[in-house]
């Protein structure tokens, strides 16, 4: 199957969206009923900032914003739940490294969006959430969906404000946009009362502020201290995370790894900063590297449960710690650093490249990397049997064996689930930054289908693969209706083991039994997608997997391959979740 077939339907989708916005603009210009107002002013600010998609669910409080977006040619993607809209906005930010924008209606629209906003906060993803609000002139009288949103969203956003002066709507949007990217990225929130949104604004009197992007500063003394530790190290390793991705650190990271002969491991959005086939890229030997390294260099990744909070194991006793992250408060969280640099990670790495060479300990570094590479090869060889397994029921690794043979180098992969998605981080190779995303450290499910929508919009010419656990599928399966309506072809594969595997197996290990962990073993998620207008496949035999995946990619429709997996197989987990 050639590349054109693999992304069947994507070109038609782009043409459909262009035609749709043109038609809406024609209808609007023929019957422009309202004067220039705060809603249109906010939309004009979004366009000035480069926003091309608004993720939303319809609500009357948002009509003036929708009107402005149509006027500005901003595509409105309407979802089936507000949480999905905020997840899609976050994913679009992850794919583009610019803030994603969601709009939700007042009251329950905001409460529905809270999980998505919280995920963006914990993931440090820049999003701007616009909300309607009951009108000011009747506040307290019991208007429809009257609710004070700010106390609810304030703790999970970088800024949360209510705009009462319509002539400043554009200022609020620009401020929220810039704040979402400043320092450690994160969500911002604006709500605007309905009477403010429709209030007239004198267009000729609007003054537009200059949108500036500051030049990142680097603490030279801190860089010097870090460089000295790295140069003295015999067995250094790098762990690169999402913060390095947001700061566009891939070029200096690759330079540093090569110059100083340092193995690089990646998690979160760090995946792909160094291509999987780069000589300094490693993934399967992380435990051995952490246990053997005398210096661990953390780039934009926290010492949370994924790294046992910086403790031993997996860290070696006496290992020194170099941390580079967005905020000074990041540098000593859970464990004190030996050298820390707060600020832009890309700029810090560029400064380190000028000061680091590693020549003093080249031999020990070469030996260290060679040993890790031997471990990687041995692990790959060991797993090959399961990746090609003909066992019945289907082993989940057989699914990955079929998928990896079919994925393009620049395929975009989204993982949403527990056990089934844990395999993806190990077995799906990522070659480009921002091409693999998952729920992140907050761990909330339901981001998969909305993120696949964002992926197709951000990357119309690439394969988009959505990996779903059957538990995760239940959170956002109706978003296939959104895909169908907006003609956004993606391929989803469900690892259906009829259980909450991430809970079932640990509970049985601890208690000897499990409860609230079983799902319907005969659930036909594929038929749900077919009923919504997409393409579905149901697979129960390993020999049928490859052809089913090929048909899904060739369908040109939103497609779901529902694979009945062995419920007895548990991902071999060692992470300390608490």
Coordinates of C-alpha atoms in Angstrom, one line a residue:
X1 CA 0.0 0.0 0.0
X2 CA 1.5 3.4 -1.0
X3 CA 1.5 6.6 1.1
X4 CA -1.5 8.1 -0.8
X5 CA -3.7 5.1 0.1
X6 CA -2.5 5.2 3.7
X7 CA -4.0 8.7 4.2
X8 CA -7.1 8.1 2.0
X9 CA -9.7 10.7 2.5
X10 CA -7.4 13.4 4.0
X11 CA -7.3 15.6 0.9
X12 CA -11.1 15.4 0.5
X13 CA -11.4 16.5 4.1
X14 CA -9.3 19.6 3.6
X15 CA -11.4 20.6 0.5
X16 CA -14.6 20.0 2.5
X17 CA -13.5 22.3 5.2
X18 CA -12.5 25.1 2.8
X19 CA -15.8 24.8 1.0
X20 CA -17.8 24.8 4.3
X21 CA -16.2 28.0 5.6
X22 CA -16.6 29.7 2.3
X23 CA -20.3 28.8 2.3
X24 CA -20.8 30.1 5.8
X25 CA -19.1 33.3 5.0
X26 CA -21.4 33.8 1.9
X27 CA -24.5 33.2 4.1
X28 CA -23.1 35.6 6.7
X29 CA -22.3 38.4 4.3
X30 CA -25.8 38.3 2.8
X31 CA -27.4 38.9 6.2
X32 CA -25.1 40.6 8.7
X33 CA -27.6 41.5 11.4
X34 CA -25.3 42.7 14.2
X35 CA -22.8 45.6 14.4
X36 CA -19.2 45.0 15.3
X37 CA -19.2 43.7 18.8
X38 CA -17.0 42.1 21.5
X39 CA -17.5 38.6 20.2
X40 CA -16.2 39.6 16.7
X41 CA -13.4 41.5 18.3
X42 CA -12.3 38.4 20.3
X43 CA -12.4 36.4 17.1
X44 CA -10.3 39.0 15.3
X45 CA -7.7 38.7 18.0
X46 CA -7.6 34.9 17.6
X47 CA -7.0 35.3 13.9
X48 CA -4.2 37.9 14.5
X49 CA -2.6 35.3 16.8
X50 CA -2.7 32.7 14.0
X51 CA -5.6 30.6 15.3
X52 CA -7.1 28.5 12.5
X53 CA -9.3 26.1 14.5
X54 CA -11.7 26.6 17.4
X55 CA -12.8 23.4 19.3
X56 CA -16.2 23.8 20.8
X57 CA -19.7 22.5 21.5
X58 CA -22.6 24.7 20.6
X59 CA -24.2 27.0 23.2
X60 CA -26.2 30.2 22.9
X61 CA -23.7 32.1 25.0
X62 CA -21.1 31.6 22.3
X63 CA -23.0 32.8 19.2
X64 CA -21.2 36.1 19.0
X65 CA -17.8 34.3 19.1
X66 CA -19.0 31.8 16.4
X67 CA -20.1 34.7 14.2
X68 CA -16.7 36.3 14.6
X69 CA -14.9 33.1 13.8
X70 CA -16.8 32.6 10.6
X71 CA -16.1 36.2 9.6
X72 CA -12.4 35.5 10.2
X73 CA -12.3 32.2 8.4
X74 CA -11.5 30.2 11.6
X75 CA -12.7 26.6 11.3
X76 CA -15.2 25.6 14.0
X77 CA -14.9 22.0 15.1
X78 CA -18.0 21.1 17.2
X79 CA -17.6 18.1 19.5
X80 CA -20.1 15.9 21.4
X81 CA -18.8 16.9 24.9
X82 CA -17.0 19.9 26.2
X83 CA -14.3 17.8 27.7
X84 CA -13.5 16.5 24.2
X85 CA -13.2 20.1 23.0
X86 CA -10.6 20.9 25.6
X87 CA -8.7 17.7 25.0
X88 CA -8.7 18.5 21.2
X89 CA -7.4 22.0 22.0
X90 CA -4.6 20.6 24.1
X91 CA -3.7 18.0 21.5
X92 CA -3.7 20.7 18.7
X93 CA -1.2 22.7 20.9
X94 CA 0.9 19.6 21.3
X95 CA 1.0 19.0 17.6
X96 CA 1.7 22.7 16.6
X97 CA 3.6 24.0 19.7
X98 CA 1.2 26.9 19.7
X99 CA -1.8 27.4 22.1
X100 CA -4.9 25.5 21.2
X101 CA -8.2 27.3 21.7
X102 CA -11.5 25.9 23.0
X103 CA -14.8 27.6 23.5
X104 CA -17.5 26.3 25.9
X105 CA -20.8 27.6 27.0
X106 CA -21.7 28.8 30.4
X107 CA -22.4 26.7 33.5
X108 CA -22.3 23.0 32.6
X109 CA -20.2 23.7 29.6
X110 CA -17.5 24.8 31.9
X111 CA -17.9 22.1 34.5
X112 CA -17.8 19.5 31.7
X113 CA -14.5 21.0 30.4
X114 CA -12.8 20.9 33.8
X115 CA -11.0 17.5 33.3
X116 CA -9.6 18.6 30.0
X117 CA -8.4 21.9 31.5
X118 CA -6.8 20.1 34.5
X119 CA -5.0 17.7 32.1
X120 CA -3.5 20.7 30.3
X121 CA -2.4 22.1 33.6
X122 CA -0.7 19.0 34.8
X123 CA 0.8 18.3 31.3
X124 CA 1.9 21.9 31.0
X125 CA 0.1 22.4 27.7
X126 CA -0.8 25.9 26.5
X127 CA -4.5 26.2 25.8
X128 CA -6.9 29.2 25.9
X129 CA -10.4 28.4 27.0
X130 CA -13.1 31.0 26.1
X131 CA -16.5 30.7 27.9
X132 CA -19.8 32.3 27.8
X133 CA -21.4 33.6 31.0
X134 CA -24.8 34.7 32.1
X135 CA -25.5 38.4 31.5
X136 CA -24.2 41.0 33.9
X137 CA -27.3 43.0 34.0
X138 CA -29.3 40.1 35.5
X139 CA -26.5 38.5 37.5
X140 CA -28.0 36.9 40.7
X141 CA -31.5 36.7 39.3
X142 CA -31.2 33.1 38.1
X143 CA -30.4 33.3 34.4
X144 CA -29.9 30.2 32.4
X145 CA -26.6 28.5 33.3
X146 CA -25.7 31.3 35.7
X147 CA -22.5 30.2 37.5
X148 CA -19.4 31.9 38.7
X149 CA -16.7 29.9 36.9
X150 CA -13.6 31.7 38.2
X151 CA -13.4 30.0 41.6
X152 CA -13.8 26.6 39.9
X153 CA -11.1 27.0 37.2
X154 CA -8.8 29.4 38.9
X155 CA -6.8 26.6 40.7
X156 CA -6.2 24.7 37.5
X157 CA -5.3 27.6 35.2
X158 CA -2.4 30.1 34.9
X159 CA -4.9 32.9 34.7
X160 CA -8.7 33.1 34.9
X161 CA -10.6 36.3 34.3
X162 CA -14.1 37.7 33.5
X163 CA -14.3 40.5 30.9
X164 CA -16.9 43.1 31.7
X165 CA -15.7 45.7 29.1
X166 CA -16.4 44.5 25.6
X167 CA -13.9 47.0 24.0
X168 CA -11.1 45.1 25.8
X169 CA -12.0 41.6 24.6
X170 CA -9.1 41.5 22.2
X171 CA -6.6 42.6 25.0
X172 CA -7.9 39.7 27.2
X173 CA -7.5 37.2 24.4
X174 CA -3.9 38.3 23.6
X175 CA -3.0 38.4 27.3
X176 CA -4.4 34.9 27.8
X177 CA -2.5 33.6 24.7
X178 CA 0.8 35.0 25.8
X179 CA 0.4 33.9 29.4
X180 CA -0.4 30.3 28.3
X181 CA 3.1 30.1 26.8
X182 CA 5.1 32.2 29.3
X183 CA 7.5 30.2 31.6
X184 CA 5.9 26.8 32.2
X185 CA 3.1 26.5 29.6
X186 CA -0.4 25.9 30.8
X187 CA -4.1 26.7 30.4
X188 CA -5.7 30.1 30.6
X189 CA -9.4 31.0 30.9
X190 CA -11.6 33.9 29.9
X191 CA -15.3 34.2 30.4
X192 CA -17.4 37.0 28.9
X193 CA -21.0 37.7 29.9
X194 CA -23.5 37.5 27.1
X195 CA -24.5 41.1 27.3
X196 CA -20.8 42.1 27.1
X197 CA -20.2 39.8 24.1
X198 CA -23.0 41.4 22.1
X199 CA -22.2 45.0 23.2
X200 CA -21.2 47.2 20.3
X201 CA -17.6 48.2 19.8
X202 CA -16.5 51.1 17.7
X203 CA -14.2 49.3 15.3
X204 CA -12.3 52.4 14.3
X205 CA -11.2 53.1 17.9
X206 CA -9.8 49.6 18.6
X207 CA -6.1 49.8 19.4
X208 CA -4.1 46.7 18.9
X209 CA -1.1 45.9 21.1
X210 CA 2.1 44.6 19.7
X211 CA 2.4 40.8 20.2
X212 CA 5.9 40.2 21.4
X213 CA 8.0 37.2 21.9
X214 CA 10.8 37.7 24.4
X215 CA 14.4 36.5 23.8
X216 CA 15.1 33.7 26.3
X217 CA 17.8 34.5 28.9
X218 CA 20.3 32.0 30.2
X219 CA 22.0 32.1 33.5
X220 CA 25.7 31.7 32.4
X221 CA 27.0 30.8 35.8
X222 CA 24.4 28.0 36.1
X223 CA 25.3 26.7 32.7
X224 CA 29.0 26.7 33.6
X225 CA 28.3 24.7 36.8
X226 CA 26.2 22.2 34.8
X227 CA 28.9 21.9 32.1
X228 CA 31.6 21.2 34.6
X229 CA 29.6 18.3 36.1
X230 CA 28.8 16.9 32.6
X231 CA 32.4 17.1 31.5
X232 CA 33.7 15.3 34.5
X233 CA 31.1 12.5 34.2
X234 CA 32.2 9.0 33.1
X235 CA 28.7 7.6 32.5
X236 CA 26.2 10.4 31.9
X237 CA 22.7 10.0 30.6
X238 CA 20.0 12.3 29.4
X239 CA 16.3 12.1 30.2
X240 CA 14.4 14.5 27.9
X241 CA 10.7 15.3 28.5
X242 CA 7.9 17.6 27.5
X243 CA 9.5 20.8 28.6
X244 CA 12.3 20.2 26.1
X245 CA 9.7 19.8 23.3
X246 CA 7.9 23.0 24.1
X247 CA 11.2 24.9 24.0
X248 CA 12.2 23.5 20.6
X249 CA 15.2 21.9 22.0
X250 CA 15.7 19.1 19.5
X251 CA 18.6 20.6 17.5
X252 CA 20.9 21.5 20.5
X253 CA 19.9 18.2 22.2
X254 CA 21.1 16.1 19.3
X255 CA 24.3 18.2 19.1
X256 CA 25.0 17.8 22.8
X257 CA 24.4 14.0 22.7
X258 CA 26.8 13.6 19.8
X259 CA 29.5 15.9 21.0
X260 CA 29.6 14.5 24.6
X261 CA 28.7 10.9 23.7
X262 CA 25.6 10.7 26.0
X263 CA 22.7 8.3 25.6
X264 CA 19.3 10.0 25.4
X265 CA 16.0 8.6 26.8
X266 CA 12.7 10.4 26.2
X267 CA 9.3 10.4 27.8
X268 CA 6.1 12.4 27.4
X269 CA 6.4 14.8 24.5
X270 CA 10.1 14.4 24.6
X271 CA 9.7 11.3 22.3
X272 CA 11.0 12.1 18.9
X273 CA 13.3 14.9 19.9
X274 CA 16.0 12.5 19.0
X275 CA 14.8 10.1 16.2
X276 CA 14.4 6.5 17.3
X277 CA 17.2 5.3 15.0
X278 CA 19.7 8.0 16.0
X279 CA 22.9 6.5 17.4
X280 CA 22.3 8.2 20.7
X281 CA 18.6 7.3 21.1
X282 CA 17.7 4.6 23.6
X283 CA 14.4 3.4 25.1
X284 CA 14.5 -0.2 26.4
X285 CA 17.4 0.1 28.7
X286 CA 16.4 3.0 30.8
X287 CA 16.5 1.2 34.1
X288 CA 20.0 0.0 33.5
X289 CA 21.1 3.5 32.4
X290 CA 19.6 5.1 35.5
X291 CA 21.2 2.5 37.7
X292 CA 24.6 2.9 36.1
X293 CA 24.8 6.6 35.4
X294 CA 27.0 8.8 37.6
X295 CA 25.3 11.9 36.2
X296 CA 21.7 12.1 35.2
X297 CA 20.7 15.1 33.1
X298 CA 17.0 15.9 33.3
X299 CA 15.6 18.1 30.5
X300 CA 12.0 19.3 31.1
X301 CA 10.9 16.2 32.8
X302 CA 9.8 16.0 36.5
X303 CA 11.0 13.5 39.1
X304 CA 7.5 12.1 39.5
X305 CA 6.1 8.6 39.8
X306 CA 7.5 7.7 36.4
X307 CA 11.1 8.1 37.7
X308 CA 10.3 7.0 41.3
X309 CA 10.6 10.5 42.5
X310 CA 14.3 10.5 41.9
X311 CA 15.1 7.9 44.5
X312 CA 17.1 4.6 44.4
X313 CA 16.2 2.5 42.6
X314 CA 16.3 3.2 39.7
X315 CA 18.8 6.0 40.4
X316 CA 22.2 4.9 41.5
X317 CA 23.3 5.9 45.0
X318 CA 25.6 8.9 44.7
X319 CA 24.5 9.8 41.1
X320 CA 24.7 13.5 40.5
X321 CA 21.7 15.4 39.1
X322 CA 21.7 18.2 36.5
X323 CA 18.3 19.7 36.0
X324 CA 17.1 22.1 33.3
X325 CA 13.5 23.2 33.5
X326 CA 11.2 26.1 33.0
X327 CA 10.9 27.3 36.6
X328 CA 13.3 27.6 39.5
X329 CA 10.8 25.8 41.7
X330 CA 11.2 22.7 39.4
X331 CA 14.8 22.2 40.1
X332 CA 14.6 20.9 43.7
X333 CA 11.3 19.1 43.5
X334 CA 11.5 15.7 45.3
X335 CA 15.3 15.8 45.2
X336 CA 17.9 18.5 45.3
X337 CA 19.9 19.1 42.1
X338 CA 23.7 19.3 41.9
X339 CA 23.4 21.9 39.2
X340 CA 20.2 23.5 37.9
X341 CA 19.3 25.8 35.1
X342 CA 15.9 27.5 35.1
X343 CA 14.5 29.0 31.9
X344 CA 14.3 28.1 28.2
X345 CA 15.6 24.6 27.8
X346 CA 16.6 25.0 24.1
X347 CA 18.6 28.1 24.9
X348 CA 20.2 26.4 27.9
X349 CA 21.2 23.4 25.8
X350 CA 22.7 25.6 23.1
X351 CA 24.8 27.2 25.7
X352 CA 25.9 23.8 27.1
X353 CA 26.9 22.7 23.6
X354 CA 29.5 25.5 23.6
X355 CA 31.0 24.3 26.9
X356 CA 30.7 20.5 26.8
X357 CA 32.9 18.0 25.0
X358 CA 33.3 14.9 27.2
X359 CA 36.8 14.2 25.8
X360 CA 38.3 13.6 29.3
X361 CA 36.2 10.4 29.7
X362 CA 35.5 9.3 26.1
X363 CA 36.5 5.7 26.7
X364 CA 34.2 5.1 29.6
X365 CA 31.4 6.8 27.8
X366 CA 31.8 4.7 24.8
X367 CA 31.8 1.5 26.9
X368 CA 28.7 2.7 28.8
X369 CA 26.8 3.4 25.6
X370 CA 27.9 0.1 24.0
X371 CA 26.6 -1.9 27.0
X372 CA 23.3 -0.1 26.8
X373 CA 23.0 -0.8 23.1
X374 CA 23.7 -4.5 23.7
X375 CA 20.8 -4.5 26.2
X376 CA 18.5 -2.8 23.7
X377 CA 19.3 -5.4 21.0
X378 CA 18.8 -8.3 23.4
X379 CA 15.4 -6.9 24.4
X380 CA 14.4 -6.4 20.8
X381 CA 15.3 -10.0 20.0
X382 CA 13.4 -11.3 23.0
X383 CA 10.3 -9.5 22.1
X384 CA 10.3 -10.6 18.5
X385 CA 8.6 -13.8 19.4
X386 CA 5.6 -12.0 20.9
X387 CA 5.4 -9.4 18.2
X388 CA 4.9 -12.3 15.8
X389 CA 2.9 -14.5 18.1
X390 CA 0.1 -16.7 16.7
X391 CA -1.4 -17.3 20.2
X392 CA -5.2 -17.5 20.5
X393 CA -6.5 -15.3 22.2
X394 CA -4.5 -12.6 20.5
X395 CA -1.5 -11.4 22.5
X396 CA -1.5 -7.5 22.5
X397 CA 2.0 -7.4 21.2
X398 CA 1.0 -9.1 18.0
X399 CA -1.1 -6.0 17.3
X400 CA 2.0 -3.9 17.6
X401 CA 3.9 -6.2 15.4
X402 CA 1.4 -5.7 12.6
X403 CA 1.1 -1.9 13.2
X404 CA 4.8 -1.1 13.2
X405 CA 5.3 -2.7 9.8
X406 CA 2.6 -0.4 8.4
X407 CA 3.4 2.9 10.0
X408 CA 5.1 5.6 8.0
X409 CA 8.2 7.3 9.5
X410 CA 6.2 10.5 10.1
X411 CA 3.0 8.8 11.3
X412 CA 1.2 10.5 14.2
X413 CA 0.3 8.1 17.0
X414 CA -2.1 8.8 19.9
X415 CA -2.4 6.5 22.9
X416 CA -5.3 6.5 25.2
X417 CA -5.6 3.7 27.8
X418 CA -3.8 1.8 30.5
X419 CA -2.1 -1.6 29.9
X420 CA -2.6 -1.6 26.1
X421 CA -1.1 1.8 25.7
X422 CA 1.8 1.1 28.0
X423 CA 3.2 -1.2 25.2
X424 CA 3.1 1.7 22.8
X425 CA 5.7 3.7 24.6
X426 CA 8.1 0.8 24.2
X427 CA 7.2 -0.7 20.8
X428 CA 6.1 2.3 18.7
X429 CA 9.2 4.1 17.4
X430 CA 8.9 7.9 17.1
X431 CA 11.1 9.7 14.7
X432 CA 9.8 13.3 14.8
X433 CA 9.0 15.7 17.6
X434 CA 5.3 16.0 18.6
X435 CA 4.3 12.8 16.8
X436 CA 3.4 10.6 19.8
X437 CA 1.1 11.8 22.6
X438 CA -0.7 10.1 25.5
X439 CA -2.7 11.2 28.5
X440 CA 0.4 12.4 30.3
X441 CA 1.1 12.4 34.1
X442 CA -2.4 13.4 35.0
X443 CA -3.5 10.1 33.6
X444 CA -7.1 11.0 32.5
X445 CA -8.6 8.8 29.9
X446 CA -10.8 10.1 27.1
X447 CA -8.3 12.3 25.3
X448 CA -7.7 9.8 22.4
X449 CA -10.5 10.5 20.0
X450 CA -10.4 14.3 20.4
X451 CA -6.6 14.2 20.0
X452 CA -7.0 12.1 16.8
X453 CA -9.3 14.9 15.4
X454 CA -6.6 17.5 16.3
X455 CA -3.9 15.3 14.7
X456 CA -5.8 15.1 11.4
X457 CA -6.3 18.8 11.3
X458 CA -2.7 19.6 12.2
X459 CA -1.2 17.0 9.9
X460 CA -3.6 16.5 7.0
X461 CA -1.0 14.6 4.9
X462 CA 0.1 12.1 7.5
X463 CA -1.1 8.8 8.9
X464 CA -3.0 9.2 12.1
X465 CA -3.2 6.1 14.3
X466 CA -5.3 6.1 17.5
X467 CA -4.5 3.4 20.0
X468 CA -7.4 2.7 22.5
X469 CA -7.8 0.5 25.5
X470 CA -11.4 -0.8 25.6
X471 CA -11.9 1.1 28.8
X472 CA -10.7 4.4 27.3
X473 CA -12.9 3.8 24.2
X474 CA -16.0 4.3 26.4
X475 CA -15.0 7.9 27.3
X476 CA -15.1 9.4 23.8
X477 CA -16.3 6.9 21.2
X478 CA -19.0 9.4 20.2
X479 CA -16.3 11.6 18.8
X480 CA -16.3 9.3 15.8
X481 CA -19.5 11.2 14.9
X482 CA -17.4 14.4 15.0
X483 CA -14.9 12.8 12.7
X484 CA -17.6 11.7 10.3
X485 CA -19.4 15.0 10.2
X486 CA -16.1 16.9 9.6
X487 CA -14.7 14.2 7.3
X488 CA -11.6 13.5 9.3
X489 CA -10.3 10.0 8.5
X490 CA -8.2 8.4 11.2
X491 CA -7.6 4.8 12.1
X492 CA -8.3 3.6 15.7
X493 CA -7.2 0.2 17.0
X494 CA -8.8 -1.0 20.2
X495 CA -7.0 -3.6 22.3
X496 CA -10.1 -5.2 23.7
X497 CA -9.2 -7.4 26.7
X498 CA -12.7 -6.9 28.3
X499 CA -11.2 -5.4 31.4
X500 CA -9.8 -2.4 33.2
X501 CA -6.4 -4.1 32.9
X502 CA -4.4 -1.5 34.7
X503 CA -6.6 -2.1 37.8
X504 CA -7.7 -5.7 37.4
X505 CA -4.2 -7.3 37.5
X506 CA -2.8 -5.3 40.3
X507 CA -5.9 -5.8 42.5
X508 CA -5.7 -9.5 41.9
X509 CA -2.1 -9.5 42.8
X510 CA -2.8 -7.6 46.0
X511 CA -6.1 -9.1 47.1
X512 CA -6.3 -12.3 45.1
X513 CA -9.5 -11.1 43.5
X514 CA -10.8 -8.1 41.6
X515 CA -14.1 -6.1 41.4
X516 CA -15.3 -3.3 39.2
X517 CA -12.7 -4.3 36.7
X518 CA -14.6 -6.3 34.1
X519 CA -16.0 -5.0 30.8
X520 CA -18.3 -6.6 28.3
X521 CA -16.3 -9.3 26.5
X522 CA -18.5 -9.1 23.4
X523 CA -18.6 -5.3 23.1
X524 CA -18.6 -4.4 19.4
X525 CA -17.0 -1.0 19.4
X526 CA -16.5 -1.4 15.7
X527 CA -20.3 -1.6 15.1
X528 CA -20.8 1.7 17.0
X529 CA -18.4 3.4 14.5
X530 CA -20.2 1.8 11.6
X531 CA -23.5 3.1 12.9
X532 CA -22.0 6.6 13.1
X533 CA -21.0 6.5 9.4
X534 CA -17.4 5.1 9.8
X535 CA -15.6 1.9 8.9
X536 CA -15.4 -1.0 11.4
X537 CA -13.4 -4.2 11.7
X538 CA -13.7 -7.0 14.3
X539 CA -10.7 -9.3 14.7
X540 CA -10.5 -12.5 16.8
X541 CA -7.7 -14.4 15.0
X542 CA -4.1 -13.2 14.7
X543 CA -4.0 -14.2 11.0
X544 CA -6.7 -11.7 10.2
X545 CA -5.1 -8.6 11.8
X546 CA -2.9 -7.3 9.0
X547 CA -5.6 -7.3 6.4
X548 CA -8.1 -5.6 8.8
X549 CA -5.7 -2.8 9.5
X550 CA -5.0 -2.4 5.7
X551 CA -8.7 -2.1 5.0
X552 CA -9.1 0.5 7.7
X553 CA -6.4 2.7 6.4
X554 CA -7.7 2.3 2.8
X555 CA -11.3 3.1 3.7
X556 CA -10.9 6.9 3.7
X557 CA -13.3 7.0 6.6
X558 CA -12.9 7.3 10.4
X559 CA -12.2 3.6 11.1
X560 CA -12.0 1.4 14.1
X561 CA -10.4 -2.0 14.3
X562 CA -11.7 -3.9 17.4
X563 CA -9.2 -6.6 18.4
X564 CA -10.2 -9.2 21.0
X565 CA -7.1 -9.7 23.1
X566 CA -6.0 -12.2 25.7
X567 CA -7.4 -10.9 29.0
X568 CA -4.8 -12.8 31.0
X569 CA -1.9 -10.8 29.6
X570 CA -0.7 -8.0 31.9
X571 CA 1.9 -5.3 31.0
X572 CA 5.0 -6.0 33.1
X573 CA 4.8 -2.8 35.2
X574 CA 7.4 -1.6 37.7
X575 CA 6.3 2.1 38.1
X576 CA 5.5 3.4 41.6
X577 CA 2.2 5.1 41.1
X578 CA 2.1 6.6 44.5

